[in-house]
Short mmCIF file of C-alpha atoms and ligand atoms in Angstrom, two decimals:
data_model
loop_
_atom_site.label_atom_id
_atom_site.label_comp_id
_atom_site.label_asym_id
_atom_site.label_seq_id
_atom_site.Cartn_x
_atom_site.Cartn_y
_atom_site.Cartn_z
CA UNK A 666 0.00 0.00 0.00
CA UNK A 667 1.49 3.43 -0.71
CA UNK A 668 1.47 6.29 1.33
CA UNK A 669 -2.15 8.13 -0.31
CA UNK A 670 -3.41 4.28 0.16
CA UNK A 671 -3.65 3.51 -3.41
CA UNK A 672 -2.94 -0.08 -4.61
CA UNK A 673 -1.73 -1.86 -7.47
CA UNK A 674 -4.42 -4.98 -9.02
CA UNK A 675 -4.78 -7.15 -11.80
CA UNK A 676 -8.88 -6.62 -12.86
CA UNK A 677 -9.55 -10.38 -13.40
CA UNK A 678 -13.23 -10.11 -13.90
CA UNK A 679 -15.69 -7.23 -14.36
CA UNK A 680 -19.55 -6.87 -13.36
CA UNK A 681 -22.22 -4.56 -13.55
CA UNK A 682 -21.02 -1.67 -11.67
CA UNK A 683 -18.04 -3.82 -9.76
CA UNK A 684 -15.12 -5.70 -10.57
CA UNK A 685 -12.91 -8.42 -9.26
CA UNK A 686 -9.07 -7.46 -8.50
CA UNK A 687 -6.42 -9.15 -6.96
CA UNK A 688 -3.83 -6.71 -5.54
CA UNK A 689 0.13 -7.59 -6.51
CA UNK A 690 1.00 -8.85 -3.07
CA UNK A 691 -2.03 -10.56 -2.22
CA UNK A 692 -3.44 -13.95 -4.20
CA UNK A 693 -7.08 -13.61 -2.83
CA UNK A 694 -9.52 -11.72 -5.27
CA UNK A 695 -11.75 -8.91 -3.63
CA UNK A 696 -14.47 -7.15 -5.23
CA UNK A 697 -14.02 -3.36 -6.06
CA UNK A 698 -16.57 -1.01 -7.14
CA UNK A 699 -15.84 1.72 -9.73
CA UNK A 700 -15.67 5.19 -8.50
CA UNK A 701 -18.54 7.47 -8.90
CA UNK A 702 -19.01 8.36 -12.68
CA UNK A 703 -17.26 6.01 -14.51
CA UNK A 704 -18.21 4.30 -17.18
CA UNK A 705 -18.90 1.09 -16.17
CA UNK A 706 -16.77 -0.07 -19.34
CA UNK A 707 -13.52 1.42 -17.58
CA UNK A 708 -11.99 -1.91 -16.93
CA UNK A 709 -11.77 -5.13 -18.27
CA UNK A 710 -10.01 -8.26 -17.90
CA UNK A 711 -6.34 -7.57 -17.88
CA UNK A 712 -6.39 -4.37 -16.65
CA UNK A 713 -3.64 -3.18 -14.15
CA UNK A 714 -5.40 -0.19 -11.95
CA UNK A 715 -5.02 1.41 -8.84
CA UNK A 716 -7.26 0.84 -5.73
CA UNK A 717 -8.07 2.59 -3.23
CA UNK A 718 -9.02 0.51 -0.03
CA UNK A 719 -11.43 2.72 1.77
CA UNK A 720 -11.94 -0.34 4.83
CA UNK A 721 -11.85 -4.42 5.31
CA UNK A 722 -14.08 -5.11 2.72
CA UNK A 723 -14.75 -1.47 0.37
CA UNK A 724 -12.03 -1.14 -2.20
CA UNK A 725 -12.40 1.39 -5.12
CA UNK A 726 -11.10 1.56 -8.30
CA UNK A 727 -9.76 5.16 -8.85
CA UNK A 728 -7.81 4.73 -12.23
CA UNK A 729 -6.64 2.57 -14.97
CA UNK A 730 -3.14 2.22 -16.27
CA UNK A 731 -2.18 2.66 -19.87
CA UNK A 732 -2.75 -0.62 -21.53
CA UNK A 733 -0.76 -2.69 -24.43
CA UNK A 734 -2.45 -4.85 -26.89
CA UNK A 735 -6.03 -4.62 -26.34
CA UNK A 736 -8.63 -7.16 -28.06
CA UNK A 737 -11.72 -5.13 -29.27
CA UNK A 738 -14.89 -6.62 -30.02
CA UNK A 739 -16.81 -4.48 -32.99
CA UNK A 740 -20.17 -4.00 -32.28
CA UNK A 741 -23.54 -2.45 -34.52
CA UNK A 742 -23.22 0.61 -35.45
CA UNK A 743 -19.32 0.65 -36.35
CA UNK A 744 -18.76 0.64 -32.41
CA UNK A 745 -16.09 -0.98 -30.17
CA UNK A 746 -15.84 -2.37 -27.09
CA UNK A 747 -12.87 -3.50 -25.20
CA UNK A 748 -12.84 -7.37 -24.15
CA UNK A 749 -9.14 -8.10 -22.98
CA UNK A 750 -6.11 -5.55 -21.77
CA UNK A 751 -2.49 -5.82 -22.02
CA UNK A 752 -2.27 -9.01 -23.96
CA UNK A 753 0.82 -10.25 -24.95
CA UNK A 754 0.21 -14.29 -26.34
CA UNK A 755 -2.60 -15.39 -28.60
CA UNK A 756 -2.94 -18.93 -27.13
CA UNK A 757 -5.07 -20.97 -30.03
CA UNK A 758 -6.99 -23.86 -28.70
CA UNK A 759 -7.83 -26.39 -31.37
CA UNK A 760 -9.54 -29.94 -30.72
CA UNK A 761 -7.77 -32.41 -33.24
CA UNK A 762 -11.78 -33.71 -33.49
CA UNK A 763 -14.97 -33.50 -31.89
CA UNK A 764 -15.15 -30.71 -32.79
CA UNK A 765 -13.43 -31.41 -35.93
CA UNK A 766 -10.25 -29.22 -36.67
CA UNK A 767 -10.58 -26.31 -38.75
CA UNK A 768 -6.83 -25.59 -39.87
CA UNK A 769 -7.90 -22.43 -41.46
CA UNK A 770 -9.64 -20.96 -38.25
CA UNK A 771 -6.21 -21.97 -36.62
CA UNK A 772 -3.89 -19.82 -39.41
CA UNK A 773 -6.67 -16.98 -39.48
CA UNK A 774 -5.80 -17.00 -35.61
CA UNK A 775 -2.36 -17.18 -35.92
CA UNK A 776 -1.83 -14.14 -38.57
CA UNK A 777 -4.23 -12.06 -36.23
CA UNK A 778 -1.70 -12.81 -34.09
CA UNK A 779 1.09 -11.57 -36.42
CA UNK A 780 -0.34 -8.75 -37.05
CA UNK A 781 -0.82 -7.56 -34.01
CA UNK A 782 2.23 -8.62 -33.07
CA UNK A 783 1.53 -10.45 -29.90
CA UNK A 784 3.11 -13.81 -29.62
CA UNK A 785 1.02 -17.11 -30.95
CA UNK A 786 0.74 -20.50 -29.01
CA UNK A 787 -1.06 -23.60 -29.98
CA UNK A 788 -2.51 -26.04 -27.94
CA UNK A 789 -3.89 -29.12 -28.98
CA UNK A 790 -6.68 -31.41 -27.19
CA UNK A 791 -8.15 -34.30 -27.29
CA UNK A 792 -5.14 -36.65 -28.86
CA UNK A 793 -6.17 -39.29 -26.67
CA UNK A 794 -9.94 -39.84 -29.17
CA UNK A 795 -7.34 -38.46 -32.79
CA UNK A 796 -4.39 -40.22 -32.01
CA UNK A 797 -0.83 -39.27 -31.34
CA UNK A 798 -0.10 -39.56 -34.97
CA UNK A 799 -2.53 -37.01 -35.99
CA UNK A 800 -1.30 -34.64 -33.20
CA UNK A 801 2.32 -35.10 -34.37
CA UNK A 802 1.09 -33.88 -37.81
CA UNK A 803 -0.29 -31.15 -36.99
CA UNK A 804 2.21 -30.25 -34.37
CA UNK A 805 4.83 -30.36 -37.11
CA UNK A 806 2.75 -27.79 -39.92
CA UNK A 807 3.34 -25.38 -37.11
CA UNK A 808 6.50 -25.60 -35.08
CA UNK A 809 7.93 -25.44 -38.74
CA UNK A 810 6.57 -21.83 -38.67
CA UNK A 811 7.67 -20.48 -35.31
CA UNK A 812 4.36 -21.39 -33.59
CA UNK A 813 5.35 -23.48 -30.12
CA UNK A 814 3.05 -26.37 -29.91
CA UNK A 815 1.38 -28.00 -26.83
CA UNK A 816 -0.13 -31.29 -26.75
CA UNK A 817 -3.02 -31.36 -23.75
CA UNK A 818 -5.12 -33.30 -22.18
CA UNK A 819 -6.53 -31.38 -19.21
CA UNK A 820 -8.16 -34.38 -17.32
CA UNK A 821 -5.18 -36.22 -17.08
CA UNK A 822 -2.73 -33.14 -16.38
CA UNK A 823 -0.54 -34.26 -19.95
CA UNK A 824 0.86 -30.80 -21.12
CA UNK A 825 -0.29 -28.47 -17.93
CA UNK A 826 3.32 -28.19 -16.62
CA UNK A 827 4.67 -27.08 -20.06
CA UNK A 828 2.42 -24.34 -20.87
CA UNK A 829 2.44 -23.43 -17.43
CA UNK A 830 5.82 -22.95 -18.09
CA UNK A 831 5.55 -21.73 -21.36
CA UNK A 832 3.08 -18.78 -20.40
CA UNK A 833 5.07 -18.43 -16.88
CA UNK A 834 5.58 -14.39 -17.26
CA UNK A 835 3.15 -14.00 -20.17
CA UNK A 836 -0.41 -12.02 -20.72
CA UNK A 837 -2.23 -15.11 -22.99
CA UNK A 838 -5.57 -15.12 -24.20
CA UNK A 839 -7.27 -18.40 -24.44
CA UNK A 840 -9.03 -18.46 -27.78
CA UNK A 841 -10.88 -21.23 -29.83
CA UNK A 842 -14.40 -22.74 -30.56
CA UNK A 843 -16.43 -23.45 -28.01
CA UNK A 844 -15.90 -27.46 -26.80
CA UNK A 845 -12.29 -27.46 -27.77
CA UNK A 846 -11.18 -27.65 -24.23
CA UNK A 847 -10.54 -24.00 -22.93
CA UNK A 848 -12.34 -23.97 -19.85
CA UNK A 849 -10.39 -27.15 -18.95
CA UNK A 850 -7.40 -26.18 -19.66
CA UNK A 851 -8.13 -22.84 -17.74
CA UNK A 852 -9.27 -24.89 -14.78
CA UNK A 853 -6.35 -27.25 -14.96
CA UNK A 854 -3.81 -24.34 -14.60
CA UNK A 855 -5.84 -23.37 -11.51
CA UNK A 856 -7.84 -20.54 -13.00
CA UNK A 857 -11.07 -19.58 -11.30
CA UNK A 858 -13.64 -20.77 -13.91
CA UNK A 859 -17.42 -20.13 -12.32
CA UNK A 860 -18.64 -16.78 -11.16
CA UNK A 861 -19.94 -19.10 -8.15
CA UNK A 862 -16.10 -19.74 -7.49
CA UNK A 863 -15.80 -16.13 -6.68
CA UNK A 864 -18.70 -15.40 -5.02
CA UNK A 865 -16.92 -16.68 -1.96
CA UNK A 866 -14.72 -14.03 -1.65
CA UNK A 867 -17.43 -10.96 -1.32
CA UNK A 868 -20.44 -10.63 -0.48
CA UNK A 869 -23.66 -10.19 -2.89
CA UNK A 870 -24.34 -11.87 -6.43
CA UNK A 871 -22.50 -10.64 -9.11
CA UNK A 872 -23.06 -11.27 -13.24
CA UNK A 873 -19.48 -11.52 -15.03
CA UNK A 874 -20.43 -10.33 -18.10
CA UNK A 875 -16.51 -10.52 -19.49
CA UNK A 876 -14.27 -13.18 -20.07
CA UNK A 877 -12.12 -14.19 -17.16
CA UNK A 878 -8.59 -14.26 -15.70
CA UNK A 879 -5.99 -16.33 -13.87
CA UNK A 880 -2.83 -15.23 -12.39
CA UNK A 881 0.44 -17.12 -13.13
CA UNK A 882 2.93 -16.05 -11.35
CA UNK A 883 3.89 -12.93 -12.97
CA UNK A 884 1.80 -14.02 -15.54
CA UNK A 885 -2.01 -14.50 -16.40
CA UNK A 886 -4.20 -16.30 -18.80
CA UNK A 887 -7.79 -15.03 -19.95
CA UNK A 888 -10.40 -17.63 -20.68
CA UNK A 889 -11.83 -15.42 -23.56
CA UNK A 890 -15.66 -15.73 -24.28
CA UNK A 891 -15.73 -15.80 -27.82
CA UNK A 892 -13.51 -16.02 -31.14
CA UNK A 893 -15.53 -13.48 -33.00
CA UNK A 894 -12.95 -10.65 -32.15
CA UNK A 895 -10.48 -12.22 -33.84
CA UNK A 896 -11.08 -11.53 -37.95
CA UNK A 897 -8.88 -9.79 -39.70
CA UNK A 898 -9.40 -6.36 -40.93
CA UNK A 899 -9.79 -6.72 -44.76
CA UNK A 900 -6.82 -6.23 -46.52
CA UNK A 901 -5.26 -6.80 -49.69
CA UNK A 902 -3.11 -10.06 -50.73
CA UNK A 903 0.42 -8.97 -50.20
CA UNK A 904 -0.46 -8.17 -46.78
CA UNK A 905 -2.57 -11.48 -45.94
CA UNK A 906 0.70 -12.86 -47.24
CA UNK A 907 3.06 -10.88 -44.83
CA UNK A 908 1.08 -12.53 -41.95
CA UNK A 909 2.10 -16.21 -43.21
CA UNK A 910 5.77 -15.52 -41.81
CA UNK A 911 6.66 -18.62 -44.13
CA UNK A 912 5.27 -17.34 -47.33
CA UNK A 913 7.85 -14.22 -46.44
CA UNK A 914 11.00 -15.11 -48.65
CA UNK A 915 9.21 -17.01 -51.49
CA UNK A 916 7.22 -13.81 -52.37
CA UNK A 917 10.27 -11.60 -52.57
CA UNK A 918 11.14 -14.41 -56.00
CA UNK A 919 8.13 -14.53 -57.60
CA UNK A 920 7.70 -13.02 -61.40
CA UNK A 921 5.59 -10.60 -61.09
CA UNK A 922 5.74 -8.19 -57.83
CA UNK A 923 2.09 -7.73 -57.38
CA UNK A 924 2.13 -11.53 -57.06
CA UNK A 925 -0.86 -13.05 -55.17
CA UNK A 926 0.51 -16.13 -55.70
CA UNK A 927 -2.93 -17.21 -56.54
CA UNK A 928 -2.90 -18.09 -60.66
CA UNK A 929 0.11 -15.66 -61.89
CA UNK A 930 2.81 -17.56 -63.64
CA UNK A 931 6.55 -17.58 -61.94
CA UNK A 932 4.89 -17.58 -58.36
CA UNK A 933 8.03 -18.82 -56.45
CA UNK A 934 5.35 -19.14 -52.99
CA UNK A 935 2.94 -21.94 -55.45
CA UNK A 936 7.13 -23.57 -55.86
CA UNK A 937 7.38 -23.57 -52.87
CA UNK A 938 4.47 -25.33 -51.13
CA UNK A 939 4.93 -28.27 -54.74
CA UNK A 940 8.59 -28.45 -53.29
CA UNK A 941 6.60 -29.03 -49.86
CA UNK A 942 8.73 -26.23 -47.96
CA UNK A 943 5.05 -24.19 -47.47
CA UNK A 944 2.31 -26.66 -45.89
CA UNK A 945 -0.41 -27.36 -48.58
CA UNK A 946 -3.13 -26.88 -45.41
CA UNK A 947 -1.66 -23.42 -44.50
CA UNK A 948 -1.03 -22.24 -48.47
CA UNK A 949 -4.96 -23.62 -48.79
CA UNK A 950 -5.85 -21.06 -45.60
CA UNK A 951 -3.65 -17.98 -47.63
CA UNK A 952 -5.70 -18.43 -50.29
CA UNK A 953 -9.15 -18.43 -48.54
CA UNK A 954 -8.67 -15.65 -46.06
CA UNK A 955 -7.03 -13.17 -49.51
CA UNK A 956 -11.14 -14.10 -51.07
CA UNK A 957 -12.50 -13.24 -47.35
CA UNK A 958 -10.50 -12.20 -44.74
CA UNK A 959 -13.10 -11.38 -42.35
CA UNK A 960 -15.38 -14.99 -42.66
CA UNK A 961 -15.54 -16.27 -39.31
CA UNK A 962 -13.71 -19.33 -40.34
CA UNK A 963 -14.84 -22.86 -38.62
CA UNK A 964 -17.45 -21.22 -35.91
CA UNK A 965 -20.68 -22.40 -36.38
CA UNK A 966 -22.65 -20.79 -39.21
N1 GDP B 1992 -11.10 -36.74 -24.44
C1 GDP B 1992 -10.77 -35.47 -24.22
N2 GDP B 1992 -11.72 -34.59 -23.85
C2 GDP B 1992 -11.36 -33.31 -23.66
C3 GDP B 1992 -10.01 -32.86 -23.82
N3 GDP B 1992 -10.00 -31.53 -23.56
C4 GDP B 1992 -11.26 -31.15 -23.25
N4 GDP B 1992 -12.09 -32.22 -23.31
C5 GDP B 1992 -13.57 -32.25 -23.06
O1 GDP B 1992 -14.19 -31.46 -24.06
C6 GDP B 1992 -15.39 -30.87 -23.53
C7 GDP B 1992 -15.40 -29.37 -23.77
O2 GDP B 1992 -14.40 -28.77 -22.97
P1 GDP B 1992 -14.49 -27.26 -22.45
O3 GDP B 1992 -13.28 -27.04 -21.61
O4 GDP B 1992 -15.80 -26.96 -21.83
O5 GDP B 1992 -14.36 -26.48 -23.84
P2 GDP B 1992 -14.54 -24.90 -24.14
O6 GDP B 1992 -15.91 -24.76 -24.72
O7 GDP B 1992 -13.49 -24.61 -25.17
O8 GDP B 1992 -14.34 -24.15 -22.88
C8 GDP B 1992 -15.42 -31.24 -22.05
O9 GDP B 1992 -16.29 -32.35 -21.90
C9 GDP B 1992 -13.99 -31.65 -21.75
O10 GDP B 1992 -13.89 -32.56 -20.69
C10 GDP B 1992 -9.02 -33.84 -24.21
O11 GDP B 1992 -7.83 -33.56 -24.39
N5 GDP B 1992 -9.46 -35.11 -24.39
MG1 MG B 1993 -15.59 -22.63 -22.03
ZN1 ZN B 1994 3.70 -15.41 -55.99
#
């Protein structure tokens, strides 16, 4: 606490009119109302603010530091609202079936992540019903690219330790299609999944309307509530292509250099996945997201 009896907190949930912090030297959550006039969309998960605690169980929230990466959910009306603060690691949950995998869903992921440039992470479930060969597969199309790859199983703890490890000191957003595995996962790392979880630390019922956050350490992971924040802005080809980090190199060779390595002759990227040094599944996603970057690729339509 400092001397004008402000504190530092992670926002880790956020209500009606209230959120729930957790103060840097404490691990319990408490619930904080907003100070008079705000907005109640002044915080959201992710947030680091200062608190003021007024007694044992009153704490305020007086401001909000300046955040980093922030995922933004467009709504009607070409408004915005903030879902996620101060995110540094895009961690993609994919199911390798049931639901079945939707490799261009994961790539669209993964160059939102590029773009942004916040740090992309894939975790894999349910290789126990696919099969480890299947995993390894997939596994490999990525770690060839830079993306680290987890294999997990969150009822039987296979994986937890690494990507607790992995995400140790990181800011990671959970992201996938809903039955994939994320709110296992979350739970398995010790994250505080139910709003009924947290009721036990204040008094009163309170709605979470916004996705939800454990602390790791120094880190914390956000169980996001939905993947539809994550299209792409529509852009043109060469950039679509500058977000494959593979396709990089190739397109500096081809012919023409307005390639869109779509049908042009001399496309050295097209070489390059028939020499198989591009995955056919990620040239296949290139190609879709440069006729629609925004489709909300493998949710349910
Ligand atoms: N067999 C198997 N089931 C899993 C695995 N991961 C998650 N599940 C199950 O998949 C279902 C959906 O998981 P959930 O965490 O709710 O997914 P969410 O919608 O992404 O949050 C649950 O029944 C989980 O127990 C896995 O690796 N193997
Ligand atoms: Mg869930
Ligand atoms: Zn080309």
């Amino acid at each position: 606490v400092s001397d004008d009896g402000l504190r530092r907190a992670r926002v880790i949930a956020v209500g009606r009119n209230s959120a729930w912090i957790v103060a840097e030297d404490e691990t319990e959550p408490r619930l904080a109302s907003l100070r008079k006039g705000a907005r109640h969309e002044m915080v959201v998960p992710g947030d680091l603010v200062n608190a003021r605690v007024m007694d044992e169980d009153r704490v305020v929230i007086d401001s909000v530091l300046p955040r980093g990466f922030t995922l933004v959910r467009r709504t009607g009306g070409g408004r915005t609202k903030s879902m996620a603060a101060n995110v540094d690691t895009v961690a993609v949950v994919a199911s390798l079936v049931d639901p079945p995998l939707h490799l261009t869903m994961v790539d669209q992921l993964v160059a939102f992540a590029v773009q942004h440039e916040v740090d992309p992470l894939l975790l894999l479930t349910k290789a126990d019903l696919a099969g480890e060969e299947a995993a390894e597969r997939i596994a490999s199309i990525y770690r060839a690219v830079d993306v680290p790859v987890i294999v997990l199983q969150p009822k039987t703890g296979r994986g937890i330790e690494d990507l607790r490890a992995q995400i140790a000191s990181r800011h990671a957003l959970l992201v996938g299609n809903s039955g994939v595995g994320k709110s296992s996962i979350f739970r398995a790392l010790g994250g505080i999944g139910v709003v009924g979880d947290l009721s036990r630390f204040g008094r009163g019922r309170q709605t979470t309307t916004s996705a939800r956050l454990a602390r790791l350490g120094e880190g914390f992971l956000i169980d996001s509530p939905g993947i539809g924040e994550f299209t792409l802005d529509p852009m043109p080809a060469n950039e679509v292509g500058w977000l494959f980090v593979e396709m990089r190199e190739p397109a500096t060779r081809c012919r023409f250099k307005n390639c869109r390595h779509l049908t042009e002759p001399g496309c050295a990227v097209r070489a390059a996945v028939d020499e198989g040094r591009i995955a056919r599944s990620r040239y296949a996603s290139y190609a879709e997201i440069v006729a629609n970057p925004q489709a909300p690729y493998g949710t349910e339509r």
